[in-house]
Amino acid sequence: LPLVKFSNSLSFSLQAKMSRPLQAQRLEGTDKNIWVEFVKLAATYSKVNLGQGFPDFPPPDFLKEAFVKALSGENHMMHQYTRAFGHPPLVKILAQFYGKLLGRDLDPMTNVMVTVGAYQALFCCFQAFIEEGDEVIIIEPFFDCYEPMTKMAGGTPVFVPLRPKAPKDGKLMSSKDWQLDPAELASKFNERTKAIVLNSPNNPLGKVFSRGELELIADLCVKHDVLCFSDEVYEWLVYDGKEHIRIASLPGMWDRTVIIGSAGKTFSATGWKVGWTVGPNRLQQHLRNVHQNSVYHCATAAQEAVAQGFQRELELYGKADSYFSQLPKELQQKRDWLVQSLDAVGMKPIVPEGTYFLVADISKFKSDVPDVPDSDEPYDSRFAKWMVKNKGLAAIPLSAFYSGAHKNNYNHFIRFCFAKKEATLKAANDILQKWKQEKTSP
Ligand code: PMP
């Protein structure tokens, strides 16, 4: 009997503790994550996975060899901690490389920091600069983590959509047909605005912001004393001779911009999780504070290998042999294949100017997956789930890249990733062709 009594009182005290809210309030509404759900669906059902953004081809040999050398070479310090804010060879070469791109002298120790992928670079930005009451402007559609990261820091996201305008001549739509309304953008800036998140080239649309669009954003940032978190992870993936312009290079912007980059995207090695921030020390010092008190450090050997990769790219800069020239060339061809495949079956592609993503219009396929009126789930999300389960083809609904209030305005598009082997894209094409035949045959 005493034992029962003891266990009763124990369970009572446990219960009493559990009656307090467990989750920190600032996490409210941030628990649903598109990647957890759709990565699981793709793993379970997909025959061809064009969903999550990662290449299914290997990184370049020179990069893999550099990693192997770092791991198996004489220098056993490759297995130990290195400098917290970035392995010295990596921050040095990044400072040189971005110095050249931006046309300014960069100090490797104060203007560059290495992070665990661009994700952690973003996390450091939000934690370092956003607090209760601050507003953060996010351009829709957006890489989904910007919203929860704003909220986790106590801030309020303020959304402004890119507005599509169909071309008049019946041509395929391009990502550049999605534009900000200047007056609408200006109306979002006020004394509470602390930062704007810019992602050019943009995931999911592949939009590469033009100089004029960047000047519009820059002028508003300067006028309202607002920071810019510039997510440039797809900086090398631009097509058709288009130029990626760095907003930090515009007047007044260096002092208020954090540039975010990723070796995952740059060298087709997303699993390595090496990212970085570049910016003025007045901003970087606060990023270092968050980094040293949370993650502290990123894998040494991976940083060493990425440093070697950048060393090679600096030597070959602007030359045809450089990976930063070759990769976009190969991807542009893959983009064109996928554009053709989709166009041929009537799933209208929006031709991206950059990134390795392509958004397509599924309106013509509505008869396969009928609408459910009053459903909480956007149509494109149900469509993408149906498609992976019934056709074995995985993609991501575009509504996942919109805020709750705007999801249903953009619910008839899905996003495909075309950083895939030729065989994978061919298999996707086969699925689409077969699907079209089934639709048209009586
Ligand atoms: N920003 C954007 C726009 C992305 O698409 C991604 C990855 N999908 C990231 C940041 C995160 O990059 P990383 O894998 O280096 O953390």
Short mmCIF file of C-alpha atoms and ligand atoms in Angstrom, two decimals:
data_model
loop_
_atom_site.label_atom_id
_atom_site.label_comp_id
_atom_site.label_asym_id
_atom_site.label_seq_id
_atom_site.Cartn_x
_atom_site.Cartn_y
_atom_site.Cartn_z
CA LEU A 1 0.00 0.00 0.00
CA PRO A 2 2.68 2.60 0.85
CA LEU A 3 4.19 1.89 -2.55
CA VAL A 4 0.88 2.68 -4.31
CA LYS A 5 0.61 5.83 -2.29
CA PHE A 6 4.11 6.82 -3.28
CA SER A 7 3.49 6.22 -6.95
CA ASN A 8 0.19 8.14 -6.76
CA SER A 9 1.87 11.14 -5.28
CA LEU A 10 4.63 10.90 -7.83
CA SER A 11 2.18 10.84 -10.71
CA PHE A 12 0.31 13.74 -9.07
CA SER A 13 3.44 15.83 -8.91
CA LEU A 14 4.34 14.95 -12.51
CA GLN A 15 0.88 15.90 -13.65
CA ALA A 16 0.99 19.18 -11.75
CA LYS A 17 4.14 20.09 -13.62
CA MET A 18 2.65 19.14 -16.96
CA SER A 19 -0.32 21.43 -16.46
CA ARG A 20 1.94 24.41 -17.16
CA PRO A 21 2.35 25.20 -20.87
CA LEU A 22 5.31 23.18 -22.03
CA GLN A 23 6.23 24.97 -25.22
CA ALA A 24 7.67 28.47 -25.14
CA GLN A 25 4.99 30.86 -26.34
CA ARG A 26 7.16 32.31 -29.09
CA LEU A 27 7.11 28.89 -30.80
CA GLU A 28 3.35 28.98 -31.16
CA GLY A 29 2.19 28.17 -34.68
CA THR A 30 5.67 27.22 -35.90
CA ASP A 31 5.48 23.46 -35.43
CA LYS A 32 4.01 22.43 -38.78
CA ASN A 33 6.84 21.92 -41.24
CA ILE A 34 6.37 21.25 -44.92
CA TRP A 35 9.69 19.40 -45.26
CA VAL A 36 8.99 16.87 -42.53
CA GLU A 37 5.67 16.00 -44.16
CA PHE A 38 6.67 15.99 -47.82
CA VAL A 39 10.11 14.38 -47.37
CA LYS A 40 8.35 11.47 -45.62
CA LEU A 41 5.75 11.21 -48.39
CA ALA A 42 8.47 11.22 -51.05
CA ALA A 43 10.46 8.56 -49.18
CA THR A 44 7.36 6.36 -48.91
CA TYR A 45 5.80 6.73 -52.35
CA SER A 46 7.99 8.44 -54.90
CA LYS A 47 9.56 6.71 -57.88
CA VAL A 48 10.93 10.05 -59.05
CA ASN A 49 11.67 12.71 -56.48
CA LEU A 50 11.69 16.28 -57.80
CA GLY A 51 10.54 17.60 -54.42
CA GLN A 52 13.18 18.70 -51.93
CA GLY A 53 15.99 20.88 -53.29
CA PHE A 54 19.12 18.81 -53.56
CA PRO A 55 21.12 17.42 -56.49
CA ASP A 56 20.99 13.66 -57.05
CA PHE A 57 24.37 13.90 -58.80
CA PRO A 58 27.69 14.06 -56.94
CA PRO A 59 29.64 17.20 -56.04
CA PRO A 60 32.68 17.88 -58.27
CA ASP A 61 35.65 15.50 -57.86
CA PHE A 62 38.00 18.27 -56.73
CA LEU A 63 35.72 18.96 -53.77
CA LYS A 64 35.27 15.33 -52.75
CA GLU A 65 39.02 14.76 -53.05
CA ALA A 66 39.68 17.76 -50.82
CA PHE A 67 37.36 16.33 -48.15
CA VAL A 68 38.98 12.88 -48.34
CA LYS A 69 42.41 14.50 -48.08
CA ALA A 70 41.32 16.54 -45.09
CA LEU A 71 40.05 13.41 -43.35
CA SER A 72 42.82 10.98 -44.17
CA GLY A 73 45.82 13.29 -44.43
CA GLU A 74 48.65 13.81 -41.94
CA ASN A 75 47.07 16.79 -40.25
CA HIS A 76 45.12 15.22 -37.40
CA MET A 77 43.93 18.68 -36.34
CA MET A 78 41.31 18.32 -39.13
CA HIS A 79 39.45 16.14 -36.63
CA GLN A 80 39.53 18.72 -33.83
CA TYR A 81 37.92 22.09 -33.13
CA THR A 82 39.03 24.95 -35.30
CA ARG A 83 38.34 28.66 -34.90
CA ALA A 84 34.72 29.11 -33.71
CA PHE A 85 33.74 31.75 -36.28
CA GLY A 86 35.24 29.91 -39.20
CA HIS A 87 38.23 27.77 -40.09
CA PRO A 88 40.98 30.32 -40.98
CA PRO A 89 41.64 29.02 -44.54
CA LEU A 90 37.90 29.21 -45.32
CA VAL A 91 37.25 32.70 -43.96
CA LYS A 92 40.41 33.93 -45.69
CA ILE A 93 39.40 32.65 -49.11
CA LEU A 94 35.78 33.76 -48.64
CA ALA A 95 37.02 37.26 -47.77
CA GLN A 96 39.16 37.28 -50.92
CA PHE A 97 36.40 35.90 -53.10
CA TYR A 98 33.60 38.18 -51.88
CA GLY A 99 36.06 41.08 -51.75
CA LYS A 100 36.52 40.61 -55.48
CA LEU A 101 32.78 40.26 -56.12
CA LEU A 102 31.89 43.32 -54.05
CA GLY A 103 34.90 45.43 -54.97
CA ARG A 104 35.91 46.10 -51.36
CA ASP A 105 38.60 44.94 -48.95
CA LEU A 106 37.20 42.38 -46.54
CA ASP A 107 38.76 41.29 -43.27
CA PRO A 108 38.42 37.49 -42.94
CA MET A 109 38.19 37.70 -39.14
CA THR A 110 35.50 40.37 -38.87
CA ASN A 111 33.59 40.43 -42.17
CA VAL A 112 33.00 36.69 -42.63
CA MET A 113 31.55 33.99 -40.39
CA VAL A 114 31.08 30.28 -41.16
CA THR A 115 27.80 28.65 -40.14
CA VAL A 116 26.11 25.24 -40.23
CA GLY A 117 24.55 25.81 -43.63
CA ALA A 118 22.64 28.90 -44.70
CA TYR A 119 19.91 27.81 -42.29
CA GLN A 120 22.08 28.65 -39.30
CA ALA A 121 23.26 31.87 -40.92
CA LEU A 122 19.61 32.91 -41.19
CA PHE A 123 18.92 31.80 -37.63
CA CYS A 124 21.82 33.94 -36.36
CA CYS A 125 20.40 36.97 -38.22
CA PHE A 126 16.94 36.67 -36.70
CA GLN A 127 18.25 35.95 -33.20
CA ALA A 128 20.80 38.74 -33.31
CA PHE A 129 18.63 41.56 -34.66
CA ILE A 130 14.93 40.84 -34.15
CA GLU A 131 13.09 41.32 -30.92
CA GLU A 132 9.57 41.74 -29.51
CA GLY A 133 7.67 44.34 -31.48
CA ASP A 134 9.97 44.34 -34.49
CA GLU A 135 8.50 43.78 -37.93
CA VAL A 136 10.26 41.82 -40.65
CA ILE A 137 9.20 42.22 -44.28
CA ILE A 138 9.10 38.93 -46.17
CA ILE A 139 8.53 38.80 -49.94
CA GLU A 140 6.10 36.04 -50.98
CA PRO A 141 6.58 33.32 -52.10
CA PHE A 142 9.46 32.75 -49.65
CA PHE A 143 11.74 29.99 -48.38
CA ASP A 144 9.46 28.78 -45.63
CA CYS A 145 11.75 29.11 -42.57
CA TYR A 146 11.80 32.93 -42.65
CA GLU A 147 8.38 33.08 -41.01
CA PRO A 148 9.02 30.75 -38.02
CA MET A 149 12.49 32.24 -37.54
CA THR A 150 10.94 35.72 -37.27
CA LYS A 151 8.39 34.45 -34.75
CA MET A 152 10.93 32.46 -32.73
CA ALA A 153 12.84 35.70 -32.27
CA GLY A 154 9.65 37.42 -31.05
CA GLY A 155 9.14 39.48 -34.21
CA THR A 156 6.15 39.91 -36.50
CA PRO A 157 6.35 38.90 -40.15
CA VAL A 158 4.84 41.36 -42.65
CA PHE A 159 4.23 39.80 -46.04
CA VAL A 160 4.32 41.42 -49.44
CA PRO A 161 3.60 39.27 -52.50
CA LEU A 162 5.25 39.21 -55.89
CA ARG A 163 2.33 39.78 -58.23
CA PRO A 164 2.15 37.68 -61.40
CA LYS A 165 1.28 39.26 -64.72
CA ALA A 166 0.63 36.83 -67.57
CA PRO A 167 2.50 37.75 -70.78
CA LYS A 168 0.10 39.01 -73.44
CA ASP A 169 1.62 37.18 -76.39
CA GLY A 170 0.63 33.69 -75.18
CA LYS A 171 4.28 32.90 -74.40
CA LEU A 172 5.20 30.84 -71.34
CA MET A 173 5.33 32.89 -68.18
CA SER A 174 8.80 33.70 -66.81
CA SER A 175 9.79 34.18 -63.17
CA LYS A 176 10.42 37.85 -64.10
CA ASP A 177 6.67 38.24 -64.72
CA TRP A 178 6.29 38.07 -60.92
CA GLN A 179 6.98 41.58 -59.63
CA LEU A 180 6.65 43.69 -56.53
CA ASP A 181 4.14 46.51 -56.59
CA PRO A 182 6.35 49.48 -55.58
CA ALA A 183 3.54 51.29 -53.72
CA GLU A 184 2.52 48.12 -51.89
CA LEU A 185 6.12 47.42 -50.88
CA ALA A 186 6.61 51.00 -49.64
CA SER A 187 3.41 50.75 -47.58
CA LYS A 188 4.91 47.89 -45.52
CA PHE A 189 7.81 49.98 -44.18
CA ASN A 190 7.26 51.87 -40.93
CA GLU A 191 9.09 52.74 -37.69
CA ARG A 192 8.69 49.16 -36.41
CA THR A 193 10.35 47.60 -39.49
CA LYS A 194 13.72 46.19 -38.47
CA ALA A 195 14.61 44.06 -41.48
CA ILE A 196 13.59 42.82 -44.89
CA VAL A 197 14.50 39.34 -46.12
CA LEU A 198 15.59 39.30 -49.74
CA ASN A 199 16.12 36.02 -51.55
CA SER A 200 17.55 36.51 -55.02
CA PRO A 201 17.65 34.24 -56.95
CA ASN A 202 14.41 33.29 -55.27
CA ASN A 203 13.31 29.88 -54.07
CA PRO A 204 10.69 28.72 -55.18
CA LEU A 205 10.07 30.89 -58.31
CA GLY A 206 13.62 31.20 -59.59
CA LYS A 207 13.16 34.95 -59.89
CA VAL A 208 16.38 36.94 -60.21
CA PHE A 209 15.69 40.47 -58.97
CA SER A 210 16.67 43.16 -61.47
CA ARG A 211 18.82 46.17 -60.61
CA GLY A 212 15.71 48.37 -60.65
CA GLU A 213 13.88 46.11 -58.20
CA LEU A 214 16.92 45.95 -55.92
CA GLU A 215 17.28 49.75 -56.03
CA LEU A 216 13.66 50.09 -54.98
CA ILE A 217 14.26 47.82 -51.97
CA ALA A 218 17.59 49.48 -51.17
CA ASP A 219 16.12 53.01 -51.23
CA LEU A 220 13.39 51.94 -48.78
CA CYS A 221 15.95 50.26 -46.50
CA VAL A 222 18.08 53.40 -46.41
CA LYS A 223 15.09 55.73 -45.96
CA HIS A 224 13.66 53.71 -43.04
CA ASP A 225 16.97 52.53 -41.56
CA VAL A 226 16.14 48.88 -42.15
CA LEU A 227 18.50 45.87 -42.30
CA CYS A 228 18.56 43.45 -45.22
CA PHE A 229 19.09 39.71 -44.72
CA SER A 230 20.14 38.84 -48.24
CA ASP A 231 19.81 35.10 -48.82
CA GLU A 232 21.98 34.53 -51.91
CA VAL A 233 22.46 30.76 -51.69
CA TYR A 234 21.66 30.39 -55.42
CA GLU A 235 24.01 33.22 -56.47
CA TRP A 236 25.79 31.09 -59.12
CA LEU A 237 22.63 29.55 -60.55
CA VAL A 238 21.47 32.17 -63.07
CA TYR A 239 20.58 31.47 -66.69
CA ASP A 240 20.27 33.01 -70.14
CA GLY A 241 23.15 35.40 -69.46
CA LYS A 242 21.27 37.06 -66.59
CA GLU A 243 23.40 38.74 -63.92
CA HIS A 244 23.07 38.17 -60.19
CA ILE A 245 23.35 41.59 -58.56
CA ARG A 246 24.35 41.78 -54.91
CA ILE A 247 22.20 44.29 -53.03
CA ALA A 248 25.15 44.96 -50.69
CA SER A 249 26.88 46.61 -53.65
CA LEU A 250 24.18 49.30 -54.01
CA PRO A 251 24.67 52.75 -52.38
CA GLY A 252 24.08 52.72 -48.63
CA MET A 253 23.52 48.96 -48.45
CA TRP A 254 26.87 47.45 -47.35
CA ASP A 255 26.45 48.78 -43.81
CA ARG A 256 22.97 47.28 -43.41
CA THR A 257 23.21 43.96 -45.30
CA VAL A 258 24.11 40.44 -44.24
CA ILE A 259 24.93 38.29 -47.28
CA ILE A 260 24.11 34.62 -46.72
CA GLY A 261 25.74 31.86 -48.76
CA SER A 262 25.83 28.05 -48.84
CA ALA A 263 28.40 25.52 -50.00
CA GLY A 264 25.48 23.10 -50.27
CA LYS A 265 24.08 25.02 -53.24
CA THR A 266 27.38 26.41 -54.53
CA PHE A 267 29.18 23.05 -54.76
CA SER A 268 26.21 20.64 -54.96
CA ALA A 269 26.93 19.27 -51.47
CA THR A 270 23.83 20.05 -49.40
CA GLY A 271 24.66 17.36 -46.82
CA TRP A 272 27.88 19.05 -45.77
CA LYS A 273 25.98 21.93 -44.20
CA VAL A 274 28.61 24.61 -44.65
CA GLY A 275 27.26 28.14 -44.97
CA TRP A 276 28.48 31.67 -44.24
CA THR A 277 27.62 35.28 -43.62
CA VAL A 278 29.44 38.24 -45.14
CA GLY A 279 28.90 41.81 -43.95
CA PRO A 280 30.20 44.79 -41.98
CA ASN A 281 31.64 44.09 -38.54
CA ARG A 282 28.95 46.25 -36.92
CA LEU A 283 26.48 43.47 -37.91
CA GLN A 284 28.80 40.47 -37.91
CA GLN A 285 29.82 41.01 -34.27
CA HIS A 286 26.25 40.26 -33.17
CA LEU A 287 26.03 37.21 -35.41
CA ARG A 288 29.23 35.93 -33.79
CA ASN A 289 27.60 36.39 -30.39
CA VAL A 290 24.65 34.15 -31.33
CA HIS A 291 26.93 31.60 -33.01
CA GLN A 292 29.38 31.30 -30.11
CA ASN A 293 26.58 30.82 -27.62
CA SER A 294 24.64 28.23 -29.59
CA VAL A 295 26.41 26.21 -32.28
CA TYR A 296 29.93 27.55 -31.60
CA HIS A 297 31.58 25.63 -34.38
CA CYS A 298 31.12 23.79 -37.70
CA ALA A 299 32.81 20.58 -38.91
CA THR A 300 36.49 21.34 -39.52
CA ALA A 301 37.20 18.92 -42.39
CA ALA A 302 34.15 20.08 -44.36
CA GLN A 303 35.30 23.70 -43.95
CA GLU A 304 38.81 22.76 -45.11
CA ALA A 305 37.39 21.08 -48.23
CA VAL A 306 35.14 24.06 -49.05
CA ALA A 307 38.17 26.36 -48.61
CA GLN A 308 40.05 24.27 -51.20
CA GLY A 309 37.03 24.45 -53.50
CA PHE A 310 36.96 28.25 -53.32
CA GLN A 311 40.72 28.43 -53.83
CA ARG A 312 40.26 26.55 -57.12
CA GLU A 313 37.31 28.72 -58.13
CA LEU A 314 39.25 31.91 -57.42
CA GLU A 315 42.06 30.73 -59.68
CA LEU A 316 39.59 29.81 -62.45
CA TYR A 317 37.27 32.77 -61.90
CA GLY A 318 35.46 33.75 -65.09
CA LYS A 319 36.99 30.83 -67.02
CA ALA A 320 35.01 28.10 -68.77
CA ASP A 321 36.57 25.38 -66.53
CA SER A 322 35.31 26.94 -63.33
CA TYR A 323 32.55 25.00 -61.55
CA PHE A 324 30.66 28.26 -61.08
CA SER A 325 30.49 28.54 -64.89
CA GLN A 326 29.88 24.87 -65.62
CA LEU A 327 27.12 24.14 -63.13
CA PRO A 328 24.68 26.82 -64.39
CA LYS A 329 25.33 25.71 -67.97
CA GLU A 330 24.36 22.13 -67.12
CA LEU A 331 21.40 23.23 -65.05
CA GLN A 332 20.09 25.53 -67.75
CA GLN A 333 19.85 22.53 -70.05
CA LYS A 334 18.05 20.51 -67.38
CA ARG A 335 15.68 23.44 -66.85
CA ASP A 336 14.91 23.47 -70.56
CA TRP A 337 14.19 19.73 -70.58
CA LEU A 338 11.80 20.01 -67.70
CA VAL A 339 10.12 23.07 -69.25
CA GLN A 340 9.54 21.05 -72.41
CA SER A 341 8.26 17.96 -70.55
CA LEU A 342 5.79 19.99 -68.54
CA ASP A 343 4.67 22.19 -71.42
CA ALA A 344 4.05 19.10 -73.58
CA VAL A 345 1.54 17.70 -71.07
CA GLY A 346 -0.13 21.02 -70.34
CA MET A 347 1.33 21.59 -66.88
CA LYS A 348 2.33 25.17 -67.72
CA PRO A 349 5.85 25.93 -66.43
CA ILE A 350 6.94 29.36 -65.22
CA VAL A 351 10.42 29.53 -66.75
CA PRO A 352 12.90 30.36 -63.95
CA GLU A 353 15.77 32.80 -64.57
CA GLY A 354 17.73 31.24 -61.70
CA THR A 355 17.94 28.56 -58.94
CA TYR A 356 17.24 24.90 -59.62
CA PHE A 357 13.51 25.16 -59.07
CA LEU A 358 10.64 25.49 -61.47
CA VAL A 359 7.03 26.26 -60.61
CA ALA A 360 4.26 24.84 -62.82
CA ASP A 361 0.54 25.55 -63.12
CA ILE A 362 -1.63 22.47 -62.41
CA SER A 363 -4.99 24.05 -63.33
CA LYS A 364 -5.43 21.76 -66.33
CA PHE A 365 -5.11 18.70 -64.10
CA LYS A 366 -7.94 19.60 -61.76
CA SER A 367 -10.20 16.87 -63.13
CA ASP A 368 -7.80 14.25 -61.70
CA VAL A 369 -7.91 15.63 -58.18
CA PRO A 370 -11.25 17.36 -57.62
CA ASP A 371 -11.57 20.34 -55.31
CA VAL A 372 -12.93 19.76 -51.82
CA PRO A 373 -14.91 22.89 -50.95
CA ASP A 374 -14.16 24.34 -47.50
CA SER A 375 -11.10 22.13 -47.04
CA ASP A 376 -8.48 23.61 -44.72
CA GLU A 377 -5.78 22.20 -46.92
CA PRO A 378 -4.86 24.25 -50.03
CA TYR A 379 -5.66 22.52 -53.33
CA ASP A 380 -2.04 22.27 -54.47
CA SER A 381 -1.07 20.47 -51.29
CA ARG A 382 -3.74 17.83 -51.83
CA PHE A 383 -2.71 17.63 -55.47
CA ALA A 384 0.99 17.08 -54.64
CA LYS A 385 0.08 14.37 -52.13
CA TRP A 386 -2.19 12.67 -54.67
CA MET A 387 0.49 12.91 -57.34
CA VAL A 388 3.21 11.24 -55.27
CA LYS A 389 0.85 8.50 -54.07
CA ASN A 390 -0.77 7.78 -57.44
CA LYS A 391 1.88 8.71 -59.99
CA GLY A 392 5.06 8.28 -57.95
CA LEU A 393 6.22 11.82 -58.80
CA ALA A 394 7.17 14.06 -55.86
CA ALA A 395 6.91 17.88 -55.97
CA ILE A 396 6.19 20.60 -53.39
CA PRO A 397 2.99 22.70 -53.33
CA LEU A 398 3.63 26.42 -53.92
CA SER A 399 1.22 27.35 -51.11
CA ALA A 400 3.87 26.05 -48.68
CA PHE A 401 5.86 29.18 -49.57
CA TYR A 402 3.06 31.57 -48.57
CA SER A 403 1.79 32.89 -45.26
CA GLY A 404 -1.43 31.37 -43.86
CA ALA A 405 -3.53 34.34 -44.99
CA HIS A 406 -2.33 34.16 -48.61
CA LYS A 407 -1.97 30.39 -49.18
CA ASN A 408 -5.29 30.07 -50.94
CA ASN A 409 -4.50 32.84 -53.44
CA TYR A 410 -1.72 30.73 -54.94
CA ASN A 411 -2.98 27.18 -54.63
CA HIS A 412 -2.73 25.84 -58.18
CA PHE A 413 1.02 25.59 -58.61
CA ILE A 414 3.64 23.01 -57.65
CA ARG A 415 7.43 23.34 -57.43
CA PHE A 416 9.83 20.90 -59.07
CA CYS A 417 13.60 20.67 -58.46
CA PHE A 418 15.59 20.05 -61.64
CA ALA A 419 19.06 19.58 -60.10
CA LYS A 420 18.76 15.94 -61.08
CA LYS A 421 20.53 13.40 -63.29
CA GLU A 422 19.39 13.11 -66.88
CA ALA A 423 17.94 9.67 -66.07
CA THR A 424 15.82 11.13 -63.25
CA LEU A 425 14.43 13.88 -65.49
CA LYS A 426 13.74 11.32 -68.18
CA ALA A 427 11.86 9.13 -65.69
CA ALA A 428 9.82 12.19 -64.69
CA ASN A 429 9.07 12.86 -68.34
CA ASP A 430 7.91 9.24 -68.78
CA ILE A 431 5.50 9.57 -65.86
CA LEU A 432 4.10 12.83 -67.25
CA GLN A 433 3.69 11.41 -70.77
CA LYS A 434 1.92 8.29 -69.51
CA TRP A 435 -0.33 10.42 -67.35
CA LYS A 436 -1.24 12.59 -70.33
CA GLN A 437 -2.07 9.50 -72.42
CA GLU A 438 -4.31 8.14 -69.67
CA LYS A 439 -6.08 11.49 -69.52
CA THR A 440 -6.73 11.69 -73.24
CA SER A 441 -7.57 8.04 -73.92
CA PRO A 442 -11.28 7.27 -73.41
N1 PMP B 1 17.97 29.63 -48.20
C1 PMP B 1 17.30 29.15 -49.25
C2 PMP B 1 16.58 30.10 -50.15
C3 PMP B 1 17.26 27.77 -49.51
O1 PMP B 1 16.57 27.31 -50.56
C4 PMP B 1 17.96 26.90 -48.63
C5 PMP B 1 17.96 25.40 -48.83
N2 PMP B 1 16.88 24.88 -49.48
C6 PMP B 1 18.65 27.44 -47.55
C7 PMP B 1 18.64 28.82 -47.37
C8 PMP B 1 19.38 26.58 -46.58
O2 PMP B 1 20.65 26.22 -47.06
P1 PMP B 1 21.61 25.21 -46.32
O3 PMP B 1 21.29 23.84 -46.82
O4 PMP B 1 22.99 25.66 -46.66
O5 PMP B 1 21.35 25.33 -44.85
#
